[in-house]
XYZ file of C-alpha atoms in Angstrom:
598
model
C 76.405 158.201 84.917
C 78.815 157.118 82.250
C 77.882 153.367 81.713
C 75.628 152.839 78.604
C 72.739 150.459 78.176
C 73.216 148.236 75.242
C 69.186 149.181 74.705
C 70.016 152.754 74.273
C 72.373 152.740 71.159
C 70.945 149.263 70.184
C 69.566 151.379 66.503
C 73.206 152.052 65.701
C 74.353 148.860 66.837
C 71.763 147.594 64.624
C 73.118 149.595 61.438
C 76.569 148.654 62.075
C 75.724 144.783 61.575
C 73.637 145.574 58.629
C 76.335 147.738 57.389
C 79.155 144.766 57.811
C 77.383 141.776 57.044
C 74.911 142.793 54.435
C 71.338 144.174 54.144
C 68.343 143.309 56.271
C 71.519 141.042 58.177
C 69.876 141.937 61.912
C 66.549 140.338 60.685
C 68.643 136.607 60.672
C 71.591 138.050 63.298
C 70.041 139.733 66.031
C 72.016 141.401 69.236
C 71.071 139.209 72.413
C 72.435 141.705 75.333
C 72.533 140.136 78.866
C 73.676 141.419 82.299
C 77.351 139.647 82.464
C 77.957 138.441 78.687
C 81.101 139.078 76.742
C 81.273 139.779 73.571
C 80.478 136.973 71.258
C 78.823 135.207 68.149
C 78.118 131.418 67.437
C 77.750 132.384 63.272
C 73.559 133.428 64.367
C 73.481 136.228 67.082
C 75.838 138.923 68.157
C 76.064 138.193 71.910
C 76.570 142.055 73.850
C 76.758 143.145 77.848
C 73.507 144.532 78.779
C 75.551 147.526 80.010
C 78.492 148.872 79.087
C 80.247 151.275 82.251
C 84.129 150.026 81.941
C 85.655 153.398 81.022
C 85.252 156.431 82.650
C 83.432 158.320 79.637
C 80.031 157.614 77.931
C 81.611 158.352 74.377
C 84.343 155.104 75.511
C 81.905 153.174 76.545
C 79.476 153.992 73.700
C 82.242 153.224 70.796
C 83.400 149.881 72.577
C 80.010 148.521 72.106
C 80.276 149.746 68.413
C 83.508 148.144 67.970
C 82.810 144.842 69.762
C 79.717 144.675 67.305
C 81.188 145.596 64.476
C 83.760 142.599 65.571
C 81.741 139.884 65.944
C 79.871 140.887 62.522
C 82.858 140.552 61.156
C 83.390 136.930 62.512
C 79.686 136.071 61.292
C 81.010 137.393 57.444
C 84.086 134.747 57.796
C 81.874 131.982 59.150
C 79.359 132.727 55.821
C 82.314 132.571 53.502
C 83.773 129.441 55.309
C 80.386 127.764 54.321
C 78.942 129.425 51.575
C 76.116 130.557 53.272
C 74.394 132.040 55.776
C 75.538 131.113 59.125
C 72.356 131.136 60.717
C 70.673 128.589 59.075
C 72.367 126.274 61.499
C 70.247 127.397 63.840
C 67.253 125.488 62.288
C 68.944 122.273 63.100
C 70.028 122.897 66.952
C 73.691 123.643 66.199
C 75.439 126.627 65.239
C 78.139 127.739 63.003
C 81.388 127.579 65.408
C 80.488 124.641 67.156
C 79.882 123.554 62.899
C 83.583 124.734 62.218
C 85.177 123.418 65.553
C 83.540 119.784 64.616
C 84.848 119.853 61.060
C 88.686 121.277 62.056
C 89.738 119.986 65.205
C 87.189 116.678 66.014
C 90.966 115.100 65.959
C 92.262 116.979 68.651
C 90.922 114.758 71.357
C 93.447 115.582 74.230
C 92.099 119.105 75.093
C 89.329 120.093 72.396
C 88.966 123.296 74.852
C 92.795 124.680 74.171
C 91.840 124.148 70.575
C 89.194 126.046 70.571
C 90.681 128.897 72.397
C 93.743 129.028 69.955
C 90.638 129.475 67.177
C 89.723 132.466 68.957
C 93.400 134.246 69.239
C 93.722 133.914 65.647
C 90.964 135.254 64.448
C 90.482 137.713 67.049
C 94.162 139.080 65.934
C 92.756 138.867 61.714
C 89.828 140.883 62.159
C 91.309 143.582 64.707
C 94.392 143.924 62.276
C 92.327 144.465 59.204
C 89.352 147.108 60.843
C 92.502 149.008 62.397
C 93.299 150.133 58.968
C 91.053 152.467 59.622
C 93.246 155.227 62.270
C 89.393 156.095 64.399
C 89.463 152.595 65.100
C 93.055 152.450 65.128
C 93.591 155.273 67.458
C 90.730 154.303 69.774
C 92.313 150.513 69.963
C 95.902 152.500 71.080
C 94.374 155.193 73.890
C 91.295 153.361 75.021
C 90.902 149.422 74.452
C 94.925 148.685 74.709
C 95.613 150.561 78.142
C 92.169 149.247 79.965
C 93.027 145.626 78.145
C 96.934 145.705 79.573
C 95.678 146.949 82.937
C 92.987 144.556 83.385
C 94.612 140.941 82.506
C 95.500 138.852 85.454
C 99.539 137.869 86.695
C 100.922 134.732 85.682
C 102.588 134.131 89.048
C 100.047 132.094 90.172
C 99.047 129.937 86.611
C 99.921 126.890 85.542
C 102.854 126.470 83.490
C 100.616 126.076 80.418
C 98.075 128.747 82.012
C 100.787 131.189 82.285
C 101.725 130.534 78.318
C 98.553 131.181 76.833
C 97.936 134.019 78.992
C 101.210 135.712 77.372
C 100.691 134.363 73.979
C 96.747 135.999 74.067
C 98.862 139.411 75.713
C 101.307 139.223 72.411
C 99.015 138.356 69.784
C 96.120 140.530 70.821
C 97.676 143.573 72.609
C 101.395 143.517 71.165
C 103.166 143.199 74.703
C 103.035 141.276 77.457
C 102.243 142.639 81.475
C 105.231 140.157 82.802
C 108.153 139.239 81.525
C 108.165 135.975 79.483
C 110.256 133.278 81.016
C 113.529 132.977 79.109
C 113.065 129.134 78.445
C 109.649 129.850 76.688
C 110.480 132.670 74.674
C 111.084 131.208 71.558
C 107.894 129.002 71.979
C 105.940 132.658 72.420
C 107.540 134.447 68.943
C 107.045 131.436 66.941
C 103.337 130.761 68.533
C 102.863 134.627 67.911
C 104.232 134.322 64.662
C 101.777 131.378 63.407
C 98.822 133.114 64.567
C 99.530 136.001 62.923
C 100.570 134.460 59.514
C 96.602 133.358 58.918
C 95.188 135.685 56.279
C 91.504 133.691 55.943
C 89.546 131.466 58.009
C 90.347 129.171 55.523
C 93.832 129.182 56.676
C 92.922 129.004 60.069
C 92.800 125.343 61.047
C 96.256 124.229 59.520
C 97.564 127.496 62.117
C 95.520 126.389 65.024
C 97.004 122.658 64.582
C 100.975 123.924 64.251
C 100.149 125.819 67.593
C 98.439 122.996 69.257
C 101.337 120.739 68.353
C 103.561 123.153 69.396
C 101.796 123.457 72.714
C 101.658 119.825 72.883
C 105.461 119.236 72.928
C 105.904 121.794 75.221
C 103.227 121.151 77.980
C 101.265 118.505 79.577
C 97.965 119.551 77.428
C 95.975 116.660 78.857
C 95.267 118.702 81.732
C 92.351 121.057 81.985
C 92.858 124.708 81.816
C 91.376 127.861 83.760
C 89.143 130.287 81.827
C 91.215 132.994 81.473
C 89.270 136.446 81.401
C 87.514 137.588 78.406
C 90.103 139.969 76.490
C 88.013 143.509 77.116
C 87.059 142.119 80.934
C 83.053 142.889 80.348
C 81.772 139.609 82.006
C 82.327 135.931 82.090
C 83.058 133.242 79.765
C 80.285 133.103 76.959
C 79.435 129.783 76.790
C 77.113 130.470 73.444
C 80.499 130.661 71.319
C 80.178 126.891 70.809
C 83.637 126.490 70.949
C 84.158 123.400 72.545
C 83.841 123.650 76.803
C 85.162 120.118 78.068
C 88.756 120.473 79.138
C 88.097 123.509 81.268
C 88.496 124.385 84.972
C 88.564 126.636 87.053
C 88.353 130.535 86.645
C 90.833 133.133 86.646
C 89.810 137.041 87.411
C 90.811 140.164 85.883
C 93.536 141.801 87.678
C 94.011 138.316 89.280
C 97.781 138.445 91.156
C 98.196 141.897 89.777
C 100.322 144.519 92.440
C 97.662 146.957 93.933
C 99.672 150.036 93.398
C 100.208 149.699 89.290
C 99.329 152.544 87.767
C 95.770 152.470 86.643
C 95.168 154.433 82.890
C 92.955 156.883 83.382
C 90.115 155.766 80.730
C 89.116 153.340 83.272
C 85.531 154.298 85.105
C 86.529 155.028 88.970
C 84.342 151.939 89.491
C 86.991 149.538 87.107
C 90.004 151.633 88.761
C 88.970 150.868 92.158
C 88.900 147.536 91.771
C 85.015 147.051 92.091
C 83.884 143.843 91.038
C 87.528 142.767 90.725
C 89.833 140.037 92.073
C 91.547 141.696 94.838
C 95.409 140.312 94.361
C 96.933 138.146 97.125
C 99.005 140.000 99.585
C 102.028 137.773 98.679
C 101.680 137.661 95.318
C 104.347 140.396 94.653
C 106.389 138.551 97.269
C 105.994 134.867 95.142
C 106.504 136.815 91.814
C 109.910 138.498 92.813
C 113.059 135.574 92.209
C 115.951 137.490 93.184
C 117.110 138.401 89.303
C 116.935 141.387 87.678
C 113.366 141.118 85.451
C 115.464 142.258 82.874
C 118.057 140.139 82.827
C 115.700 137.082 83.351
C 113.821 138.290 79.852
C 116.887 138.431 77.671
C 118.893 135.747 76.235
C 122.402 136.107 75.070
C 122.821 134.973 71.215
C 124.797 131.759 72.633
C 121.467 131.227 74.855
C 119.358 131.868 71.453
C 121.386 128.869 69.478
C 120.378 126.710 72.347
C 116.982 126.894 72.503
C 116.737 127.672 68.922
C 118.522 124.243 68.494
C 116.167 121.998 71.099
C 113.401 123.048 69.412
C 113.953 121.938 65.803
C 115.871 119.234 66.968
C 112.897 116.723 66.498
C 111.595 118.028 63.267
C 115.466 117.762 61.779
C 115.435 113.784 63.000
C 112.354 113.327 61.444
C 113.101 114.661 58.014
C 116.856 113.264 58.319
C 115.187 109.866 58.655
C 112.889 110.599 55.862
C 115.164 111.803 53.203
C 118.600 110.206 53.967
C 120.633 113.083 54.528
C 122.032 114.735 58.062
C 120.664 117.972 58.613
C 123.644 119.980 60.109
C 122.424 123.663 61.569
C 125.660 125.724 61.610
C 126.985 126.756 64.822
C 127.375 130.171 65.933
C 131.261 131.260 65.036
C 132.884 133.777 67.621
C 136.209 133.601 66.020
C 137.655 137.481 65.591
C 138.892 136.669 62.113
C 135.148 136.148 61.433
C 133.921 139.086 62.823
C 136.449 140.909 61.047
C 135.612 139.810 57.852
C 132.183 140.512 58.389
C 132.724 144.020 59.160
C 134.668 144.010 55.646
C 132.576 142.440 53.569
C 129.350 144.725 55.221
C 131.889 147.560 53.787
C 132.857 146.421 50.621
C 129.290 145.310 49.971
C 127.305 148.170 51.650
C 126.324 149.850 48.221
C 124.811 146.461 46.888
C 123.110 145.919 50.686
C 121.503 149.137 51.005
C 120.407 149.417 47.292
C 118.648 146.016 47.522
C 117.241 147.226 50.806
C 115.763 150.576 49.028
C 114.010 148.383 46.566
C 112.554 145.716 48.928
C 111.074 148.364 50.865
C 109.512 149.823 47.826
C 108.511 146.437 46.514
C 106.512 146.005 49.967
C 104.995 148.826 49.850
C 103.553 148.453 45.931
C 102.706 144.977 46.513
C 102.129 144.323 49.940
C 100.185 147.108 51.254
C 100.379 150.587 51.988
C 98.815 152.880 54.227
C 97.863 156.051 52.851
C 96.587 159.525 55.033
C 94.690 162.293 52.721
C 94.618 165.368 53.643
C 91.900 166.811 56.803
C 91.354 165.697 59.811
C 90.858 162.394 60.545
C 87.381 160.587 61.373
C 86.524 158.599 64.327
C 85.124 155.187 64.050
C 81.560 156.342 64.621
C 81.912 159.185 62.653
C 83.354 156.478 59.722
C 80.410 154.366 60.431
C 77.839 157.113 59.821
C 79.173 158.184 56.802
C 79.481 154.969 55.297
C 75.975 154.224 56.020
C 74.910 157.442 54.768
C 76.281 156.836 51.294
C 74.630 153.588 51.316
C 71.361 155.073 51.379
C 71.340 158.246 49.432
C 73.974 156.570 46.874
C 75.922 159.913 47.207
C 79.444 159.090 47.962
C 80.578 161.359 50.784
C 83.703 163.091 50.647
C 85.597 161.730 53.793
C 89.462 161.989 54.894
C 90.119 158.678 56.594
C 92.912 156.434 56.537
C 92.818 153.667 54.345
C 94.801 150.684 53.179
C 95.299 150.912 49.265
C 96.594 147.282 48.660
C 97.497 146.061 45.213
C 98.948 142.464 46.249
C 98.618 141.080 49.562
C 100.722 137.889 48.983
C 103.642 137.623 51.375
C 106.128 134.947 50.002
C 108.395 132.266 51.898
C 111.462 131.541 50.346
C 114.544 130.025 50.549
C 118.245 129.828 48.726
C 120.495 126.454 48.725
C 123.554 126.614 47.758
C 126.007 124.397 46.582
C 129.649 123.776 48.599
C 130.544 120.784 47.054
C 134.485 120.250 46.020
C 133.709 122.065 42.904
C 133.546 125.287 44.537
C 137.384 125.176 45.299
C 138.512 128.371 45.451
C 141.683 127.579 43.188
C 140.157 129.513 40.336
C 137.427 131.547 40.436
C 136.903 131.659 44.222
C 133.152 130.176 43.729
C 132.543 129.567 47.911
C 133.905 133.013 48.452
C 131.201 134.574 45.540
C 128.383 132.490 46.941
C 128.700 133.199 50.553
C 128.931 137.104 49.343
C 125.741 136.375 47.455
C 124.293 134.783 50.530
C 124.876 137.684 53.057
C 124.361 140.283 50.999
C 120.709 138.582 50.642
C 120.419 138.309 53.939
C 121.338 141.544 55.068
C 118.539 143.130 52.938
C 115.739 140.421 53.562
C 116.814 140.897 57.628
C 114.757 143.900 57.412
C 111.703 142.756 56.143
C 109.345 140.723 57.811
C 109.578 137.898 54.662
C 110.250 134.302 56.319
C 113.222 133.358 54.271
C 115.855 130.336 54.930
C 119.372 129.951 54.346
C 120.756 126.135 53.316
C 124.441 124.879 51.906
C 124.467 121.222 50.622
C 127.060 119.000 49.519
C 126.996 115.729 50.998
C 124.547 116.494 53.892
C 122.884 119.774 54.683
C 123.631 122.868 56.811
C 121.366 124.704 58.216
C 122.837 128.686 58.264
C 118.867 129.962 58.733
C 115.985 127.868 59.716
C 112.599 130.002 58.347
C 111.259 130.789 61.771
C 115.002 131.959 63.362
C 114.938 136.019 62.894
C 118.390 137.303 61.240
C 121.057 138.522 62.778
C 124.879 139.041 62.756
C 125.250 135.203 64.063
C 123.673 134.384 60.927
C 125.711 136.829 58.796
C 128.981 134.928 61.027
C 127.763 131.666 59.809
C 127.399 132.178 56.451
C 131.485 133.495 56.511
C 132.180 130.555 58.417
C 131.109 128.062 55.598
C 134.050 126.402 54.053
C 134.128 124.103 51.116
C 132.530 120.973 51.887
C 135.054 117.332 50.892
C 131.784 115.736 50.087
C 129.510 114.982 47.145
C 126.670 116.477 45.775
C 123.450 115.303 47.189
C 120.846 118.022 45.803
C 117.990 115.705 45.263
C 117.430 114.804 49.437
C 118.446 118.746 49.836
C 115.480 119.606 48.204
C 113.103 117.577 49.846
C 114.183 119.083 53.408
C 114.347 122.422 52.660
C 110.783 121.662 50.490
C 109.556 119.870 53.865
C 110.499 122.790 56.142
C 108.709 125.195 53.353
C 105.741 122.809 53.405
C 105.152 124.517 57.421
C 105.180 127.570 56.023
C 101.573 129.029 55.185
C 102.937 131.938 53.238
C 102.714 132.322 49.568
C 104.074 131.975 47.057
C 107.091 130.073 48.042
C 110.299 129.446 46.188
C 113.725 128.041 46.015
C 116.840 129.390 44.798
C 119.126 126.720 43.526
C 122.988 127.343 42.858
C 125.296 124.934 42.302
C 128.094 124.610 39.698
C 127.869 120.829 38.683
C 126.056 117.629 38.340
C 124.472 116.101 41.166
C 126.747 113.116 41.760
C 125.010 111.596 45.260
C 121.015 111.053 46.345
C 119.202 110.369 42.726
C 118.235 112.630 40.609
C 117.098 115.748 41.511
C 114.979 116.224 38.384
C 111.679 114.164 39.464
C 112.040 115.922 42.708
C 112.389 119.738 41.459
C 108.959 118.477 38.999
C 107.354 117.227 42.268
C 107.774 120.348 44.055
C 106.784 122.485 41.145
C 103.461 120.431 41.258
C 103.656 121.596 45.382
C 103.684 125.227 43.959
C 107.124 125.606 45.619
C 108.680 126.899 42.707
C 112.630 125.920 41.758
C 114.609 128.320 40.257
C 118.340 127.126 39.794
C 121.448 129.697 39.227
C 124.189 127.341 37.303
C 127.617 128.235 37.435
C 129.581 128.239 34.687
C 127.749 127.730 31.032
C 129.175 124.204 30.429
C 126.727 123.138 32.763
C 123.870 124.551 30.529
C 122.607 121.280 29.097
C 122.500 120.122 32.838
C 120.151 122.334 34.280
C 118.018 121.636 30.906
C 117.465 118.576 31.835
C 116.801 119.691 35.503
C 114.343 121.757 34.702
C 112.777 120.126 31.381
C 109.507 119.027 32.818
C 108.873 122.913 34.328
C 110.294 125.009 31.647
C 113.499 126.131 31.049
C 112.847 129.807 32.064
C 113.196 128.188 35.718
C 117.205 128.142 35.103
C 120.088 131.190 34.448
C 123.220 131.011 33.891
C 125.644 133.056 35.612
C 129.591 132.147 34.116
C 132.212 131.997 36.588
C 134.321 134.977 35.719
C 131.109 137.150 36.051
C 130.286 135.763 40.075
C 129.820 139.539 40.956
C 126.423 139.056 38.964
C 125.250 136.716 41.178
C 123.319 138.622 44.097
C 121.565 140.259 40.964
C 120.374 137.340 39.901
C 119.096 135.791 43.282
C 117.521 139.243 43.937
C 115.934 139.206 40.355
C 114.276 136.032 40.948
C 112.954 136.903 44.347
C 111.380 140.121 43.383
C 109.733 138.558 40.296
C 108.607 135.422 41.485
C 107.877 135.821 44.840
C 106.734 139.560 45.459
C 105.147 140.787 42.133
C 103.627 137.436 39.843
């Protein structure tokens, strides 16, 4: 028999909550097991299957009870530092900690209350798997055992709702890195940048302003008014907990692992023969496969050409540009994609020409991640298993002997991960006539971008004169349409409006949740349309979105003094005109030391 009663092991079980959330924890956060529960906490108890029996060994089944407790501890240590204190003292008034949290965070959210709530649960699920899978036991049993079963077990989309069939992907994504199907070309986009925000929350704190930029999201996408299935619990152990207290109205219906699913996939083999037969799962329709199946290559229905990209890419910011054009006074012009060969050709030159200063900024980014954002180091030995981790952790806590253990651990200096953006100037002044200014700054620009491209650093790319272009929106991945762009820029006939350039890029920065963020300004004169920027550059500095401004040319000295007066005057360089070859320096100088390592 290779199921395991949640009774038998319940003493370790025990340790490992005691172990995550604190001493004597189990006495206020005790394991309820029931026949049919999924994993779960409301902030008071840890909510377990009575019996375990999904994969084929005891040991599997043994250490997915381990981890799914050691989860949900680790949700009842978020909810304590949410509310500075001990989640289960809710319990003495007849609530609970989530339901506590949902009331506080998404009360507005009044069309569908249940999709919020279920977006609360991606994100944090993805937090706390990403940070205990530092560890490679837990890592490595995530990748062979929980992945596979997970993948294998989630139902089709053929059959969902349109806005079913999303979340079901988007939970696929965030929580197992893939999807089963292939997503439908017109919602791609919609998936990355969903994925995307869920993954950008580094606290609980965090988590509501995420939640709500998903929900909206959602919300212009799909009719969210209408009530949604229960999809199946992520590991597949039982049904819906309702004892989450995540909000329930807004539901309907249930969907079943394997629901849809072709008969014949391959099944991985750490399923239990009772799981791989299909015991006590939906058996799929018998023309399911036949509904699924559209006459196109799955393939070529799941890519999108980069013309196909800029469309979609363009539809969907297309209401967030009207609303800050209409805001700030200034059209908000994304560059088009340029196919001209004379382009492409100069790209391939300039990638040449500059591939010294590209690769060397790339060396030092890479290094600069690793220092400050986190790096994953492996001693020397074998590596432990999570149980094996577990025990010896718990065994130093009692004897206060530290044991000597070869595991694989994070050792993280700075975890900040910054959002930044450059703006540069194309006004008349850059005419090329002299000292080829556009031609230096749209160097400066691509050589940026070729380095950041490789990180995964939101970063935007902005030219202003009289209104503003668009060459790289934060969420919009780079890529050589970008790099074509920024050689396609051409000396704008128009003013200078820097001060309603600011507060668009600063707007589009505000969706950001990254930190810290920053914006590089470089011009090479006075602002001569849209105010003065100087109140708004002070404004944003009290935003914490920190101006830094690269003048051209040093008569223009006593102008960005008085730009930057009210913040300091170490928030402006100087860069002379015959010296424009200094200028990627500089940028690069002023992202590595303000946004990766203050």
């Amino acid at each position: 028999m290779t199921s395991v009663k949640t009774e038998s092991v319940s003493r370790k079980l025990e340790q490992i909550i005691d172990f995550r959330v604190g001493e004597e924890a189990l006495t206020r956060h005790p394991i309820v097991a029931k026949k049919g529960m999924t994993p779960a906490t409301d902030g008071h108890s840890v909510f377990l299957p009575e019996e375990e029996s999904i994969f084929g060994s005891e040991r599997d089944n043994e250490l997915a009870l381990a981890n799914f407790t050691a989860h949900e501890s680790d949700h009842i240590v978020e909810y304590g530092e949410y509310f500075e204190k001990d989640p289960s003292s809710f319990a003495e008034t007849g609530s609970n900690a989530v339901q506590e949290y949902h009331q506080r965070n998404y009360a507005e959210l009044t069309e569908n209350p249940a999709l919020a709530g279920w977006i609360d649960n991606v994100v944090k699920d993805h937090r706390i798997d990403s940070r205990r899978r530092q560890l490679s036991g837990v890592d490595r049993f995530y990748k062979e055992t929980l992945n596979p079963a997970t993948k294998y077990l989630r139902p089709s989309i053929v059959r969902m709702s349109e806005l079913d069939a999303f979340r079901e992907q988007f939970l696929q994504q965030t929580l197992i890195g893939e999807t089963v199907e292939s997503v439908p070309k017109e919602k791609k986009e919609l998936l990355e940048e969903a994925v995307r925000l869920a993954k950008s929350s580094g606290s609980i704190q965090m988590d509501p302003e995420v939640v709500k930029q998903i929900y909206r999201r959602l919300k212009d996408n799909f009719d969210i008014t209408q009530k949604i299935s229960r999809l199946p619990p992520r590991y597949n152990t039982g049904d819906n907990s309702r004892t989450q207290g995540s909000p329930q109205q807004g539901y309907q219906g249930q969907t079943q692992p394997r629901e849809g699913r072709d008969p014949n996939d391959k099944k991985p083999k750490q399923l239990s023969e009772k799981a791989r037969d299909g015991k006590k799962l939906y058996e799929p329709d018998k023309d399911s496969k036949d509904k699924k199946g559209s006459g196109k290559d799955e393939n070529e229905e799941s890519t999108l050409d980069e013309r196909g990209k800029e469309e979609l890419y363009k539809r969907d910011r297309n209401a967030l540009y009207t609303d800050l054009t209409e805001k700030h006074g200034i059209d908000i012009c994304p560059v088009a994609n340029c196919t001209d060969k004379k382009i492409q050709e100069l790209l391939q030159k300039r990638k040449l020409q500059y591939a010294g200063e590209i690769e060397s900024t790339r060396r030092i980014f890479r290094q600069l991640k690793l220092r400050h954002y986190g790096v994953k180091r492996d001693f020397e030995g074998a590596e432990l298993d999570y149980e094996e981790f577990m025990q010896g952790e718990l065994e130093s806590k009692v004897t206060g002997v530290r044991r000597e253990r070869r595991v694989f651990i994070k050792d993280t200096q700075n975890q900040q991960r910054p959002a930044w953006a450059v703006l540069a100037d194309i006004s008349p002044s850059t005419d090329p006539e002299y000292f080829n200014i556009i031609d230096g700054i749209k160097s400066s620009l691509l050589i940026q971008g070729e380095a950041l491209g490789d990180s995964d650093y939101p970063f935007g790319l902005f030219a202003f004169s009289g209104d503003l272009y668009v060459l790289k929106d934060f969420t919009e991945k780079y890529s050589e349409s970008v790099a074509r762009k920024i050689l396609s820029v051409r000396r704008s006939h128009d003013g200078t409006a820097l001060a309603p350039s600011l507060e668009v890029v600063a707007g589009l920065l505000d969706r950001q949740l990254e930190q810290p963020k920053g914006i590089t300004i470089i011009t090479d004169g006075d602002a001569n349309l849209g105010g003065d920027p100087r109140p708004v550059i002070q404004e944003l500095y009290k935003r914490k979105i920190h101006p830094f401004l690269i003048v051209l040319g040093k008569e223009f000295e006593k102008y960005a003094k008085h730009l930057t007066g009210d913040i300091g005057n170490d928030h402006y360089v100087i860069v002379e005109r015959d010296k424009l070859h200094e200028l990627p320096g500089e940028m690069f100088r002023l992202f590595k030391t303000y946004g990766i390592a203050k």
